[in-house]
mmCIF file of C-alpha atoms in Angstrom:
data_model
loop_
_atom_site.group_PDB
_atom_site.id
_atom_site.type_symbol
_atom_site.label_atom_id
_atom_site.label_comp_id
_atom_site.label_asym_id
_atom_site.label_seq_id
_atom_site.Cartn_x
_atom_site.Cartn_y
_atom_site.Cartn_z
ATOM 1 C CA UNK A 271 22.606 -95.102 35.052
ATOM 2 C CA UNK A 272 25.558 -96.923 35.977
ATOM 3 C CA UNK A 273 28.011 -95.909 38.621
ATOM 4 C CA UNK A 274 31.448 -97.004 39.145
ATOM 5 C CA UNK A 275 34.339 -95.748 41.976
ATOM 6 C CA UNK A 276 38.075 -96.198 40.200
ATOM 7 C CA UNK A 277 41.239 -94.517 41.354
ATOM 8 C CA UNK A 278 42.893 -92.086 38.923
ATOM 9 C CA UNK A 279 46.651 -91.360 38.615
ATOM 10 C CA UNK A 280 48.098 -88.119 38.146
ATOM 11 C CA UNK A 281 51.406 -88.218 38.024
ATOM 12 C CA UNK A 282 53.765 -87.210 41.173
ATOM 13 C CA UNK A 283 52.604 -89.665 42.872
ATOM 14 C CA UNK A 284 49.431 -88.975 43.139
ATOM 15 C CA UNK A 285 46.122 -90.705 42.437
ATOM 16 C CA UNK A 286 42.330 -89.335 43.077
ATOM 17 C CA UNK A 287 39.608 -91.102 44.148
ATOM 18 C CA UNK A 288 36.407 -90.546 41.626
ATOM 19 C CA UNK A 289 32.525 -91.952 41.051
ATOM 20 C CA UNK A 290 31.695 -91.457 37.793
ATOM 21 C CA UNK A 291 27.646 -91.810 37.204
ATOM 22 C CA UNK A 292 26.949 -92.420 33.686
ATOM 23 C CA UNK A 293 24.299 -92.953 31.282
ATOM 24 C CA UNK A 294 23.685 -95.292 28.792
ATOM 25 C CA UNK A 295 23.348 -92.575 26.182
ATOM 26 C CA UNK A 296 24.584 -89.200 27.748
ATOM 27 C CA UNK A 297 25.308 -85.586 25.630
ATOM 28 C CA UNK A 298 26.569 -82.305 27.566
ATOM 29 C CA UNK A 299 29.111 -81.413 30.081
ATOM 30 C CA UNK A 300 29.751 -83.318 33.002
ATOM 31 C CA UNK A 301 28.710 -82.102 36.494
ATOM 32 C CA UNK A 302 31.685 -82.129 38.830
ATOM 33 C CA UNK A 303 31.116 -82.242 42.805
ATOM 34 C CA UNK A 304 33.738 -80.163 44.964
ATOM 35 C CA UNK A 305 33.179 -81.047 48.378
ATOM 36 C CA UNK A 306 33.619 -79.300 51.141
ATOM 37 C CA UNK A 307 36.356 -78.945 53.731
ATOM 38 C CA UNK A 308 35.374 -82.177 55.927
ATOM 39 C CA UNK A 309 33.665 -83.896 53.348
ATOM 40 C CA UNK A 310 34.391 -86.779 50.870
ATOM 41 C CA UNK A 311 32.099 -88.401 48.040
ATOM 42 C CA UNK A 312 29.914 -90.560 50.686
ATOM 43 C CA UNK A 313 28.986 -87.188 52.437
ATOM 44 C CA UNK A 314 27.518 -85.635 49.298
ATOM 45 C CA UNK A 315 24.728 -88.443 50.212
ATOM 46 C CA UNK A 316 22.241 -89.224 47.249
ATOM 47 C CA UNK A 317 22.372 -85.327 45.836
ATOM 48 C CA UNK A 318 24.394 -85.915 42.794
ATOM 49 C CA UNK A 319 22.649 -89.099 42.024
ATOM 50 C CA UNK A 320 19.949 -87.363 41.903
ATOM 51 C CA UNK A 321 20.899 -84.530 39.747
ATOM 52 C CA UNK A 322 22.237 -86.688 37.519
ATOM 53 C CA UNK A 323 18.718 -88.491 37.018
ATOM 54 C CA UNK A 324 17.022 -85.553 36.731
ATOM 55 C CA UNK A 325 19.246 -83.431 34.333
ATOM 56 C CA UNK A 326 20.342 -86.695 31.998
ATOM 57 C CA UNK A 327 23.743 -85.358 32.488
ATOM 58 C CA UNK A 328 26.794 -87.225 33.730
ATOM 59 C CA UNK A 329 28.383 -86.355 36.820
ATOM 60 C CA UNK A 330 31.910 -87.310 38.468
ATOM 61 C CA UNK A 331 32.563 -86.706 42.247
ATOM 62 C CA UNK A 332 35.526 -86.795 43.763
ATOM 63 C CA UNK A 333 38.002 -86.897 47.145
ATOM 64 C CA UNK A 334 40.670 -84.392 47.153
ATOM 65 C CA UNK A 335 44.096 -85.032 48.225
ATOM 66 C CA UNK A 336 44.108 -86.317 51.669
ATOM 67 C CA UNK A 337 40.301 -87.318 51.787
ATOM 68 C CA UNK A 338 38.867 -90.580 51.239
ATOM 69 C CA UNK A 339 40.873 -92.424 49.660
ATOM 70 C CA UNK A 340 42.774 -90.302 47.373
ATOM 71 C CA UNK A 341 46.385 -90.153 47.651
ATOM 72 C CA UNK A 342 47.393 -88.229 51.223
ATOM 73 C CA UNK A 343 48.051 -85.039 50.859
ATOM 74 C CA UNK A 344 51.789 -82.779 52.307
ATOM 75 C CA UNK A 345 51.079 -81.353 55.321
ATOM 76 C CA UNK A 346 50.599 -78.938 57.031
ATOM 77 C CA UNK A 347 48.543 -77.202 54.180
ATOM 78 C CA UNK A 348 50.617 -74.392 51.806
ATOM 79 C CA UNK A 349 48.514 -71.192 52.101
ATOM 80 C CA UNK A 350 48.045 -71.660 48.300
ATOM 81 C CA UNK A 351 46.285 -75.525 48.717
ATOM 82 C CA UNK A 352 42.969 -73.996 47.108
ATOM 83 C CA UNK A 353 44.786 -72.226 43.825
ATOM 84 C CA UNK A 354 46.608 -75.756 43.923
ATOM 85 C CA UNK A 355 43.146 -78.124 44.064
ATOM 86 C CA UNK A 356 41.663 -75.487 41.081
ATOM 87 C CA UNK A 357 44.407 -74.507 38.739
ATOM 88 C CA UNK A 358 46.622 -77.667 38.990
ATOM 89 C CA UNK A 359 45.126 -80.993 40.411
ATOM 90 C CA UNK A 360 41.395 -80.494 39.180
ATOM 91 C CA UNK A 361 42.425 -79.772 35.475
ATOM 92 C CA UNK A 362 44.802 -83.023 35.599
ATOM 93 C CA UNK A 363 41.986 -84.733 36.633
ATOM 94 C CA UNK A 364 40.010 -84.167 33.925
ATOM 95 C CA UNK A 365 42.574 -84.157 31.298
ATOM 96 C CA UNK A 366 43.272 -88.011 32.424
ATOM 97 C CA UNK A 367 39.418 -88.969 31.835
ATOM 98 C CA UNK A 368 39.475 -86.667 29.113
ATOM 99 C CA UNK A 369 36.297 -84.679 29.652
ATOM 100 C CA UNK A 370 36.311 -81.582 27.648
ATOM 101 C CA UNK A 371 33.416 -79.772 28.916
ATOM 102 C CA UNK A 372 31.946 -79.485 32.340
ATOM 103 C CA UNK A 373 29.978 -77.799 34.884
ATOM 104 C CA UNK A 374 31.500 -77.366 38.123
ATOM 105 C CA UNK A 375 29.110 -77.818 41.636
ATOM 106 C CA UNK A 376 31.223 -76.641 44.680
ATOM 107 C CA UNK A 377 30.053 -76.678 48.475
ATOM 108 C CA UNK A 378 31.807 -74.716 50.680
ATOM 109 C CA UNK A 379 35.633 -74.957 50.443
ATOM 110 C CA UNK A 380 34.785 -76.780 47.456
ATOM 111 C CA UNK A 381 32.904 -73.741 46.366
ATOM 112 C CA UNK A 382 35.659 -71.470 47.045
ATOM 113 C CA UNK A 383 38.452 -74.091 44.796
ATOM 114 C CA UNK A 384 35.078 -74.031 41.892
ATOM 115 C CA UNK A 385 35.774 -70.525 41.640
ATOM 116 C CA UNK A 386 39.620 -70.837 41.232
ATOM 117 C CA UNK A 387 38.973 -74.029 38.771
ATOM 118 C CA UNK A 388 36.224 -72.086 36.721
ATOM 119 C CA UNK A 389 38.796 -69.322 36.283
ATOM 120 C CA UNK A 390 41.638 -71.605 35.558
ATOM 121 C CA UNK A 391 39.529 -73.646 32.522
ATOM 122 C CA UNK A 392 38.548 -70.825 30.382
ATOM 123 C CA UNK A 393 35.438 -72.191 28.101
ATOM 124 C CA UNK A 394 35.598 -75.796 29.542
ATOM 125 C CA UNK A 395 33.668 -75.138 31.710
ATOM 126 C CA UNK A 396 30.169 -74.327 30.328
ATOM 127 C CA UNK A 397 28.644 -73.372 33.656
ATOM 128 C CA UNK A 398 29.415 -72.702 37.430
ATOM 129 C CA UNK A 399 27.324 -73.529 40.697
ATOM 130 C CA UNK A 400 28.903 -72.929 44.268
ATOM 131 C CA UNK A 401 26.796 -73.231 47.691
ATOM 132 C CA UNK A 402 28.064 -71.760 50.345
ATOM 133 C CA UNK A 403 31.688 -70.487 48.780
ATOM 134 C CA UNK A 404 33.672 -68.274 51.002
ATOM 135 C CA UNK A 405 36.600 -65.520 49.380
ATOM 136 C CA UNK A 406 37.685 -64.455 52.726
ATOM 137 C CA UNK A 407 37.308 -65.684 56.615
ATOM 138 C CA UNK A 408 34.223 -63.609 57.799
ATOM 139 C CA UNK A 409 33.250 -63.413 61.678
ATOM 140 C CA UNK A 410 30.576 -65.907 61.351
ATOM 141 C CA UNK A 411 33.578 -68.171 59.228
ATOM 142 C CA UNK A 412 35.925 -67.495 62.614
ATOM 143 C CA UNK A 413 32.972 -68.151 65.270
ATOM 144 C CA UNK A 414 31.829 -71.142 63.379
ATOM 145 C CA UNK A 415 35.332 -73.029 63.305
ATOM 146 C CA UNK A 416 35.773 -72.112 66.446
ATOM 147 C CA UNK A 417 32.991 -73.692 67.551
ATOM 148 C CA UNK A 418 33.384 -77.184 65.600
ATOM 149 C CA UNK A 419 36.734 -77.354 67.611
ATOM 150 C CA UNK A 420 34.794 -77.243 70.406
ATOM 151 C CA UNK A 421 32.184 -79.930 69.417
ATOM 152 C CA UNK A 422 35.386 -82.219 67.828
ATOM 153 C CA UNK A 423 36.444 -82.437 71.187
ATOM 154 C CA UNK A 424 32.982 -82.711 73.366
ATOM 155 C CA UNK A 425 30.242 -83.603 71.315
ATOM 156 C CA UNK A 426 31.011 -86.892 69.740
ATOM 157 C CA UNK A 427 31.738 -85.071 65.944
ATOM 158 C CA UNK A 428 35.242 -87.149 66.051
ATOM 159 C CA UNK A 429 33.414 -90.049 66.539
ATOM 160 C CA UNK A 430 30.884 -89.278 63.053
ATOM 161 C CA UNK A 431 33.544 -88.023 60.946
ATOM 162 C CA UNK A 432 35.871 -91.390 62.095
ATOM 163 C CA UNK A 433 32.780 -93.208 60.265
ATOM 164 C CA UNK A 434 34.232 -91.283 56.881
ATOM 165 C CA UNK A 435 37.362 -90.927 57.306
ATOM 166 C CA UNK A 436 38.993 -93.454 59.508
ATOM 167 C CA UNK A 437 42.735 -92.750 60.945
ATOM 168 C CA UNK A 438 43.043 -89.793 58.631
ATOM 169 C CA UNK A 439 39.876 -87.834 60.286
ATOM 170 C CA UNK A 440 42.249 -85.760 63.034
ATOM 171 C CA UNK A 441 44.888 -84.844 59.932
ATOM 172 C CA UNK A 442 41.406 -83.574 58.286
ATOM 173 C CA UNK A 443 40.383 -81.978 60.788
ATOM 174 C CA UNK A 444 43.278 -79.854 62.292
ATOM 175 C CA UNK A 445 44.279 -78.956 58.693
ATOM 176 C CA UNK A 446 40.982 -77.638 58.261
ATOM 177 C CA UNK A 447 40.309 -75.622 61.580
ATOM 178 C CA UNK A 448 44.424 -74.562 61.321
ATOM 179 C CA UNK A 449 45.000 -72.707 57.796
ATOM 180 C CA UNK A 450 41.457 -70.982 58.133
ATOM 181 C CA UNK A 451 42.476 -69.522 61.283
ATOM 182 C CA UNK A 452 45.546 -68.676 60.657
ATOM 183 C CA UNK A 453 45.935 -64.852 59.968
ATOM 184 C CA UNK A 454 48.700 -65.601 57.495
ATOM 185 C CA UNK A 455 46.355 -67.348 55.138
ATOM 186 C CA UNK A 456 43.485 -65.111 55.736
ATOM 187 C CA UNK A 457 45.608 -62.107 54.438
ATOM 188 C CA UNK A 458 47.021 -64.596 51.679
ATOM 189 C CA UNK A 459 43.131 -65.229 50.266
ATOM 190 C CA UNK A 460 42.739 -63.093 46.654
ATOM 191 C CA UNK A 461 40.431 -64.291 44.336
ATOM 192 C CA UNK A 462 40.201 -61.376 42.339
ATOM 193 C CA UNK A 463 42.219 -62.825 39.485
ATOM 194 C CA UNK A 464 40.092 -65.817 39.286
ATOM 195 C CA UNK A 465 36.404 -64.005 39.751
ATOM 196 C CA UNK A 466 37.416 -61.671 36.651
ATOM 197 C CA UNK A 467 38.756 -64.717 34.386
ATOM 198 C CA UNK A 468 35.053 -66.525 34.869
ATOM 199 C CA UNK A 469 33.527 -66.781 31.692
ATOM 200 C CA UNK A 470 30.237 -69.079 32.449
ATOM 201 C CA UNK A 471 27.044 -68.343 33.940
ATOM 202 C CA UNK A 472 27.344 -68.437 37.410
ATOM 203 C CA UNK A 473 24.738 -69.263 40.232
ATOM 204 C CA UNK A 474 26.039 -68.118 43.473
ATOM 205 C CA UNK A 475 24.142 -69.891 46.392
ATOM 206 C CA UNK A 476 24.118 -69.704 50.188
ATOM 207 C CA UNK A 477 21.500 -70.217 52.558
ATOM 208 C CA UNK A 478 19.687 -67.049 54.160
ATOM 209 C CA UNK A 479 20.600 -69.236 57.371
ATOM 210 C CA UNK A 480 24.217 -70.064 56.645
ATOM 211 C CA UNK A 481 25.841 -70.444 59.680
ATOM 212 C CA UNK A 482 29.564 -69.765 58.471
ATOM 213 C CA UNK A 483 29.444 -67.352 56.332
ATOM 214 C CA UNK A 484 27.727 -63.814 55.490
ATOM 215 C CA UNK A 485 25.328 -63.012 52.723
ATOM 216 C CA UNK A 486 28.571 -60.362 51.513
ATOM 217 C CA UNK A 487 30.348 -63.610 50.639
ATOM 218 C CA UNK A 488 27.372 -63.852 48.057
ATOM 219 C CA UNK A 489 26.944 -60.222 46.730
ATOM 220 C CA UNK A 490 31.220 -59.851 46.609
ATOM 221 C CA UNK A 491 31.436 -63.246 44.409
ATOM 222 C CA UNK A 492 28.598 -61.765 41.993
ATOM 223 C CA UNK A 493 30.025 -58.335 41.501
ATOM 224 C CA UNK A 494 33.546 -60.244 41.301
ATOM 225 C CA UNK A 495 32.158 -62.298 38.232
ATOM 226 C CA UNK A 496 29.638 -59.545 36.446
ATOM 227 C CA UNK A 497 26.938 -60.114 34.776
ATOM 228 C CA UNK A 498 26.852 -63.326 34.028
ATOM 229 C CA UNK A 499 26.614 -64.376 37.650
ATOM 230 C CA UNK A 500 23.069 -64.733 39.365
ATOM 231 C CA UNK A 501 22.868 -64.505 43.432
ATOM 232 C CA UNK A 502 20.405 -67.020 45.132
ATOM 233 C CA UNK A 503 19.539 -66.759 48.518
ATOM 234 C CA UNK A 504 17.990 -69.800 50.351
ATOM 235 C CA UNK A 505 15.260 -68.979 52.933
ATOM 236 C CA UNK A 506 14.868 -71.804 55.844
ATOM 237 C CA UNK A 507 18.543 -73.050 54.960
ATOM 238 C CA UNK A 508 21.602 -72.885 56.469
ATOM 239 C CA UNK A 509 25.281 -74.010 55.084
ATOM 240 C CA UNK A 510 24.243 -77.035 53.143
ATOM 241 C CA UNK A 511 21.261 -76.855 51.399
ATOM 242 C CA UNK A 512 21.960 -79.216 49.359
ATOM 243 C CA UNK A 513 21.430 -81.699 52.188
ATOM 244 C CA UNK A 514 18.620 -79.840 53.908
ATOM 245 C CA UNK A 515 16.376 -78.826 50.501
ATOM 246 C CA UNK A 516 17.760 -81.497 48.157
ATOM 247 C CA UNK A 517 14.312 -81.471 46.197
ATOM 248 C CA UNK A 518 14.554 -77.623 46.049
ATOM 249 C CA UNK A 519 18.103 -77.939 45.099
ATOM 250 C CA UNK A 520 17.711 -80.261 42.080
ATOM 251 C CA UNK A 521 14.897 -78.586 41.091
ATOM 252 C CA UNK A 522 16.516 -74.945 41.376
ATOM 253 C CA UNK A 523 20.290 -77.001 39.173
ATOM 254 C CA UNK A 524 18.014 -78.210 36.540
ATOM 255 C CA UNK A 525 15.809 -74.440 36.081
ATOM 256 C CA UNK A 526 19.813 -73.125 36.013
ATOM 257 C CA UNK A 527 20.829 -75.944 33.224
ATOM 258 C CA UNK A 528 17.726 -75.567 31.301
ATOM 259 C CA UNK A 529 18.914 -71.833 30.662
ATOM 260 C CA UNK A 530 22.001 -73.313 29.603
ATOM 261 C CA UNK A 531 20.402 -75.202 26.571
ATOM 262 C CA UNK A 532 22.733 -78.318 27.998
ATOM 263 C CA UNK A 533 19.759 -80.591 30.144
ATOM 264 C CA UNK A 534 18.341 -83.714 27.872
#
């Protein structure tokens, strides 16, 4: 496999940050990371490497606006930033490496913008995997913030995410912990539109230990989607399995593209 990190420009200024892990001779869609709300393509680890290697597939992960080192994004954050990410910057993105057909892999926020993208793209996108997604702020959502504020300021976490982010890490940060509390965008979150326009088998995974959200989250995104959707509940995992299980998780992607005829 080779992998290579490029900038891509969009247009308006702005340019996204990608990894693109190829094969020498590659066929099917191409899995595409979402990360999540603190996250960036270093802090997916070796997990789409991996998945790559194991499902012969080609994958492309990528910083959102404001992350890495992807153009910075306006702030503070528009109450519509995820239907923005899915339906508008995601598409661009892979209109300007011209990928016709993908499968989209969201954690956490990134789960929740895979749901708006997966809506958005119709048939180009061949199949749908989110860990972790959230369509509203439950009480574990609230208490959990809440608490990383805490730990941002007492526990050293500044100090990690500085290691990922550099002087952009407290922008991150307060964007984050700020729009997800704020009641306005709480009541502004409706992904009703974009659950009913999903067209792909869907596998909807959280961990059965999932410290910021509730298994409704789950069950509410399946019966959003219909049939096509599959719920998967994680025992001995919390909210990123992906990290914790990775083995499990590759193993579980790969059982999930198999029944999508598109693994070499």
């Amino acid at each position: 496999m080779q992998i290579r990190d490029m900038s891509v420009p969009l247009g308006e200024g702005v340019a996204l940050q990608v990894r693109r892990i190829r094969h020498e001779v590659s066929a099917g869609p191409t899995l595409v990371f979402l990360h999540e709300s603190l996250g960036n393509i270093a802090l997916w680890r070796k997990f789409p490497e991996r998945l790559a290697k194991a499902s012969g597939l080609d994958a492309l992960i990528y910083e959102r606006r404001g992350y890495g080192l992807s153009t910075d994004e306006v702030l503070p954050r528009p109450y519509s930033y995820q239907e923005e990410e899915g339906a508008v910057w995601l598409p661009r993105l892979l209109d300007a490496l011209e990928l016709p057909d993908v499968i989209l892999i969201g954690h956490s926020d990134g789960g929740s913008i895979a749901l708006i993208a997966a809506g958005a793209l119709g048939d180009r996108v061949k199949g749908l995997i989110t860990m972790a997604a959230h369509t509203w702020a439950d009480h574990l959502t609230v208490s959990g913030i809440r608490e990383m504020q805490s730990r941002y300021r007492e526990e050293g976490l500044r100090e990690k995410l500085l290691r990922h982010h550099g002087e952009r890490t407290d922008d991150i940060f307060n964007a984050w912990h700020t729009i997800w509390l704020d009641k306005g965008f709480q009541n502004h979150m409706n992904f009703s539109q974009w659950l009913d326009a999903i067209q792909c088998p869907s596998m909807i995974i959280q961990g059965e230990d999932d410290e910021y959200g509730v298994p409704e989250q789950v069950t509410a995104i399946v019966e959003g989607i219909g049939e096509s959707a599959t719920p998967v509940f994680l025992p001995e995992a919390g909210h990123s399995p992906h990290l914790e299980h990775p083995e499990e998780l590759v193993h579980l992607v790969c059982e999930f593209l198999d029944g999508l005829k598109v693994k070499k």
